[in-house]
């Protein structure tokens, strides 16, 4: 009963308006100030407003932000910004530069995500949160990357002529990192990119064992050991 009422209340405070030819979804909440969000992939405009805000308040606010809204929408559409993942059935996720379909399975005997045909199977309990699903998939990427490293490392150490002290995989901001003592860390998201990207990052980090900065000499080494590095770097950061 409570749930039914709750849904009713939500609907009461949920509204749509067309202001200056911009479609706005308005959600009234117990907040002090109005704020706007422009959402990928199609630039949907969501406005959160205080319970006390009148239609006039909302129209005035949206008009004052019109330029900003249009600029944001243009950016999202022109740059093909994707909506954040929800880790639902049928969603596309990349592995080694190829797209796979996600399939959730609830089977207590399956502990880890696995790949079969064109599908990544994600074992998760029913009604799990997005964070939990992401964690299970991240573990899958970690395992994939760790399995790929030995062969790539072997190839790249032969090219560069240096060996790292250790290699770790973790979530990080950059694609890779190399400490002066020879410890290399790789971003687990490299498992989403194609194998050439992993080789490029590996060569980059190994080159730091010769030249610790990104100066002229470093670039010379990259040109020598990975002639296509500029092109691969661009693809990696797309
Ligand atoms: Zn570097």
Short mmCIF file of C-alpha atoms and ligand atoms in Angstrom, two decimals:
data_model
loop_
_atom_site.label_atom_id
_atom_site.label_comp_id
_atom_site.label_asym_id
_atom_site.label_seq_id
_atom_site.Cartn_x
_atom_site.Cartn_y
_atom_site.Cartn_z
CA UNK A 1 0.00 0.00 0.00
CA UNK A 2 2.74 2.37 1.00
CA UNK A 3 4.61 1.57 -2.21
CA UNK A 4 1.56 2.35 -4.31
CA UNK A 5 1.18 5.75 -2.63
CA UNK A 6 4.85 6.43 -3.01
CA UNK A 7 4.67 5.87 -6.76
CA UNK A 8 1.67 8.16 -6.95
CA UNK A 9 3.55 10.94 -5.18
CA UNK A 10 6.50 10.54 -7.54
CA UNK A 11 4.20 10.89 -10.52
CA UNK A 12 2.69 14.06 -9.10
CA UNK A 13 6.08 15.75 -9.03
CA UNK A 14 7.18 14.50 -12.42
CA UNK A 15 6.48 16.79 -15.35
CA UNK A 16 7.40 17.73 -18.89
CA UNK A 17 7.60 21.19 -20.39
CA UNK A 18 8.61 22.65 -23.71
CA UNK A 19 10.53 25.86 -23.09
CA UNK A 20 12.11 27.81 -25.96
CA UNK A 21 11.65 24.69 -28.08
CA UNK A 22 13.65 22.56 -25.64
CA UNK A 23 11.86 19.53 -24.14
CA UNK A 24 12.50 19.43 -20.39
CA UNK A 25 11.74 16.68 -17.89
CA UNK A 26 11.13 18.26 -14.50
CA UNK A 27 11.46 16.46 -11.19
CA UNK A 28 10.47 18.34 -8.06
CA UNK A 29 12.35 17.38 -4.94
CA UNK A 30 13.08 18.61 -1.48
CA UNK A 31 16.09 20.68 -2.60
CA UNK A 32 17.06 24.34 -2.31
CA UNK A 33 18.23 25.18 -5.84
CA UNK A 34 17.36 24.21 -9.39
CA UNK A 35 19.85 22.26 -11.42
CA UNK A 36 20.04 20.93 -14.94
CA UNK A 37 21.51 17.77 -16.39
CA UNK A 38 21.98 17.09 -20.10
CA UNK A 39 22.11 13.33 -20.65
CA UNK A 40 23.77 11.20 -23.31
CA UNK A 41 23.22 9.69 -25.80
CA UNK A 42 20.58 12.11 -27.19
CA UNK A 43 20.96 15.23 -25.01
CA UNK A 44 17.81 14.75 -22.92
CA UNK A 45 17.34 17.69 -20.52
CA UNK A 46 16.44 16.93 -16.90
CA UNK A 47 15.70 19.67 -14.44
CA UNK A 48 15.52 19.14 -10.68
CA UNK A 49 13.60 21.89 -8.91
CA UNK A 50 12.57 22.69 -5.34
CA UNK A 51 9.02 21.70 -4.40
CA UNK A 52 8.13 25.37 -4.13
CA UNK A 53 9.33 26.33 -7.65
CA UNK A 54 6.57 27.73 -9.87
CA UNK A 55 6.27 27.25 -13.64
CA UNK A 56 7.42 30.86 -14.04
CA UNK A 57 10.55 30.18 -11.94
CA UNK A 58 11.33 27.15 -14.09
CA UNK A 59 10.78 28.96 -17.40
CA UNK A 60 12.98 31.87 -16.27
CA UNK A 61 15.73 29.50 -15.15
CA UNK A 62 15.70 27.43 -18.35
CA UNK A 63 15.70 30.59 -20.50
CA UNK A 64 18.75 31.90 -18.65
CA UNK A 65 20.55 28.58 -19.33
CA UNK A 66 19.46 28.17 -22.95
CA UNK A 67 22.89 28.79 -24.50
CA UNK A 68 24.53 26.38 -22.06
CA UNK A 69 21.93 23.64 -22.75
CA UNK A 70 22.33 23.93 -26.53
CA UNK A 71 26.12 23.86 -26.22
CA UNK A 72 26.00 20.71 -24.06
CA UNK A 73 23.55 18.98 -26.40
CA UNK A 74 25.72 19.82 -29.40
CA UNK A 75 28.79 18.40 -27.66
CA UNK A 76 27.02 15.13 -26.74
CA UNK A 77 25.64 14.60 -30.25
CA UNK A 78 28.77 15.65 -32.15
CA UNK A 79 31.07 13.54 -30.03
CA UNK A 80 28.73 10.56 -29.95
CA UNK A 81 28.82 10.44 -26.14
CA UNK A 82 27.34 7.18 -24.89
CA UNK A 83 24.97 6.75 -21.98
CA UNK A 84 26.64 5.21 -18.92
CA UNK A 85 26.48 1.42 -18.74
CA UNK A 86 23.75 -0.24 -16.70
CA UNK A 87 25.16 -3.76 -17.13
CA UNK A 88 21.80 -5.08 -18.31
CA UNK A 89 21.02 -8.00 -20.63
CA UNK A 90 21.79 -7.20 -24.24
CA UNK A 91 24.14 -4.31 -23.48
CA UNK A 92 27.30 -4.18 -25.60
CA UNK A 93 30.72 -4.40 -23.94
CA UNK A 94 34.15 -4.60 -25.52
CA UNK A 95 36.84 -7.22 -25.07
CA UNK A 96 40.09 -7.03 -27.02
CA UNK A 97 38.62 -4.47 -29.39
CA UNK A 98 35.53 -6.53 -30.23
CA UNK A 99 31.95 -5.98 -29.10
CA UNK A 100 30.16 -8.65 -27.10
CA UNK A 101 26.62 -8.89 -25.73
CA UNK A 102 26.15 -9.04 -22.00
CA UNK A 103 24.00 -11.80 -20.55
CA UNK A 104 23.24 -11.95 -16.84
CA UNK A 105 22.87 -15.37 -15.27
CA UNK A 106 21.81 -16.24 -11.75
CA UNK A 107 23.49 -19.52 -10.99
CA UNK A 108 25.14 -19.99 -7.62
CA UNK A 109 27.55 -22.55 -9.07
CA UNK A 110 29.04 -20.04 -11.48
CA UNK A 111 31.48 -17.77 -9.68
CA UNK A 112 33.14 -15.82 -12.48
CA UNK A 113 32.12 -14.13 -15.69
CA UNK A 114 32.95 -16.11 -18.81
CA UNK A 115 32.95 -15.78 -22.58
CA UNK A 116 31.04 -18.02 -24.97
CA UNK A 117 30.49 -17.29 -28.66
CA UNK A 118 29.62 -13.59 -28.86
CA UNK A 119 28.40 -13.28 -25.30
CA UNK A 120 29.93 -12.34 -21.96
CA UNK A 121 28.00 -14.17 -19.24
CA UNK A 122 27.88 -12.33 -15.95
CA UNK A 123 26.96 -14.40 -12.88
CA UNK A 124 25.10 -12.09 -10.53
CA UNK A 125 22.32 -12.47 -8.02
CA UNK A 126 18.92 -11.09 -8.98
CA UNK A 127 18.39 -7.42 -8.17
CA UNK A 128 22.10 -6.72 -7.82
CA UNK A 129 23.25 -3.10 -8.01
CA UNK A 130 25.03 -1.55 -11.00
CA UNK A 131 28.18 -1.28 -8.84
CA UNK A 132 28.12 -4.99 -8.08
CA UNK A 133 27.68 -5.91 -11.76
CA UNK A 134 30.50 -3.57 -12.75
CA UNK A 135 32.73 -5.21 -10.15
CA UNK A 136 32.08 -8.70 -11.53
CA UNK A 137 32.81 -7.50 -15.08
CA UNK A 138 35.95 -5.66 -13.94
CA UNK A 139 37.22 -8.91 -12.42
CA UNK A 140 36.62 -10.57 -15.77
CA UNK A 141 38.71 -7.87 -17.51
CA UNK A 142 41.43 -8.23 -14.89
CA UNK A 143 41.61 -11.98 -15.51
CA UNK A 144 41.65 -11.53 -19.29
CA UNK A 145 44.41 -8.94 -19.14
CA UNK A 146 46.52 -11.00 -16.73
CA UNK A 147 46.19 -14.00 -19.03
CA UNK A 148 47.33 -11.94 -22.04
CA UNK A 149 50.31 -10.28 -20.37
CA UNK A 150 52.98 -13.06 -20.48
CA UNK A 151 52.94 -13.42 -24.26
CA UNK A 152 52.84 -9.66 -24.89
CA UNK A 153 55.57 -9.07 -22.31
CA UNK A 154 57.77 -11.69 -23.93
CA UNK A 155 57.36 -10.07 -27.34
CA UNK A 156 57.90 -6.52 -26.02
CA UNK A 157 60.95 -7.27 -23.84
CA UNK A 158 62.62 -8.74 -26.92
CA UNK A 159 61.86 -5.53 -28.83
CA UNK A 160 62.94 -3.07 -26.11
CA UNK A 161 65.66 -5.17 -24.47
CA UNK A 162 64.49 -4.40 -20.92
CA UNK A 163 62.61 -6.46 -18.36
CA UNK A 164 60.32 -5.10 -15.63
CA UNK A 165 60.68 -6.07 -11.99
CA UNK A 166 56.96 -6.80 -11.75
CA UNK A 167 53.69 -6.16 -13.54
CA UNK A 168 50.46 -5.36 -11.76
CA UNK A 169 46.94 -4.80 -13.08
CA UNK A 170 44.55 -2.37 -11.50
CA UNK A 171 41.94 0.30 -12.08
CA UNK A 172 43.77 3.57 -12.70
CA UNK A 173 43.53 6.89 -14.46
CA UNK A 174 46.34 6.37 -16.95
CA UNK A 175 46.82 3.39 -19.23
CA UNK A 176 50.06 2.41 -17.60
CA UNK A 177 52.68 3.43 -15.13
CA UNK A 178 56.33 2.58 -14.63
CA UNK A 179 58.25 3.18 -11.41
CA UNK A 180 61.96 3.88 -11.57
CA UNK A 181 62.67 0.57 -9.81
CA UNK A 182 61.05 -1.32 -12.71
CA UNK A 183 57.56 -1.96 -11.33
CA UNK A 184 54.96 -1.59 -14.09
CA UNK A 185 51.23 -1.18 -13.51
CA UNK A 186 48.67 -1.59 -16.29
CA UNK A 187 45.09 -0.33 -16.45
CA UNK A 188 42.62 -3.24 -16.43
CA UNK A 189 40.56 -1.44 -19.09
CA UNK A 190 43.28 -2.34 -21.59
CA UNK A 191 41.40 -5.65 -21.94
CA UNK A 192 38.66 -3.67 -23.71
CA UNK A 193 41.07 -2.41 -26.38
CA UNK A 194 42.70 -4.38 -29.15
CA UNK A 195 45.92 -6.30 -28.57
CA UNK A 196 48.04 -3.75 -30.44
CA UNK A 197 47.04 -1.17 -27.80
CA UNK A 198 48.34 -3.43 -25.04
CA UNK A 199 51.61 -3.93 -26.93
CA UNK A 200 51.95 -0.17 -27.38
CA UNK A 201 51.41 0.54 -23.66
CA UNK A 202 53.80 -2.27 -22.72
CA UNK A 203 56.52 -0.90 -25.03
CA UNK A 204 55.89 2.61 -23.70
CA UNK A 205 56.36 1.49 -20.09
CA UNK A 206 59.42 -0.64 -20.94
CA UNK A 207 60.98 2.36 -22.69
CA UNK A 208 60.76 4.16 -19.35
CA UNK A 209 63.35 1.66 -18.11
CA UNK A 210 65.73 3.30 -20.58
CA UNK A 211 64.44 6.88 -20.50
CA UNK A 212 62.38 7.93 -17.52
CA UNK A 213 60.74 11.04 -19.02
CA UNK A 214 58.70 11.69 -22.17
CA UNK A 215 61.38 13.82 -23.84
CA UNK A 216 62.99 13.73 -27.28
CA UNK A 217 64.99 10.57 -26.59
CA UNK A 218 61.92 8.76 -25.33
CA UNK A 219 60.02 9.58 -28.53
CA UNK A 220 62.98 8.36 -30.58
CA UNK A 221 62.83 5.04 -28.74
CA UNK A 222 59.09 4.78 -29.40
CA UNK A 223 59.61 5.54 -33.09
CA UNK A 224 62.16 2.77 -33.23
CA UNK A 225 60.36 0.08 -31.20
CA UNK A 226 56.74 0.87 -32.12
CA UNK A 227 56.66 2.81 -35.42
CA UNK A 228 52.86 3.10 -35.41
CA UNK A 229 52.73 4.41 -31.83
CA UNK A 230 51.11 7.75 -32.63
CA UNK A 231 48.27 6.12 -34.54
CA UNK A 232 47.74 3.47 -31.81
CA UNK A 233 47.83 6.10 -29.06
CA UNK A 234 45.08 8.04 -30.82
CA UNK A 235 42.94 4.90 -31.15
CA UNK A 236 43.54 4.01 -27.51
CA UNK A 237 42.28 7.36 -26.28
CA UNK A 238 39.19 7.49 -28.48
ZN1 LIG B 1 55.02 7.33 -19.86
#
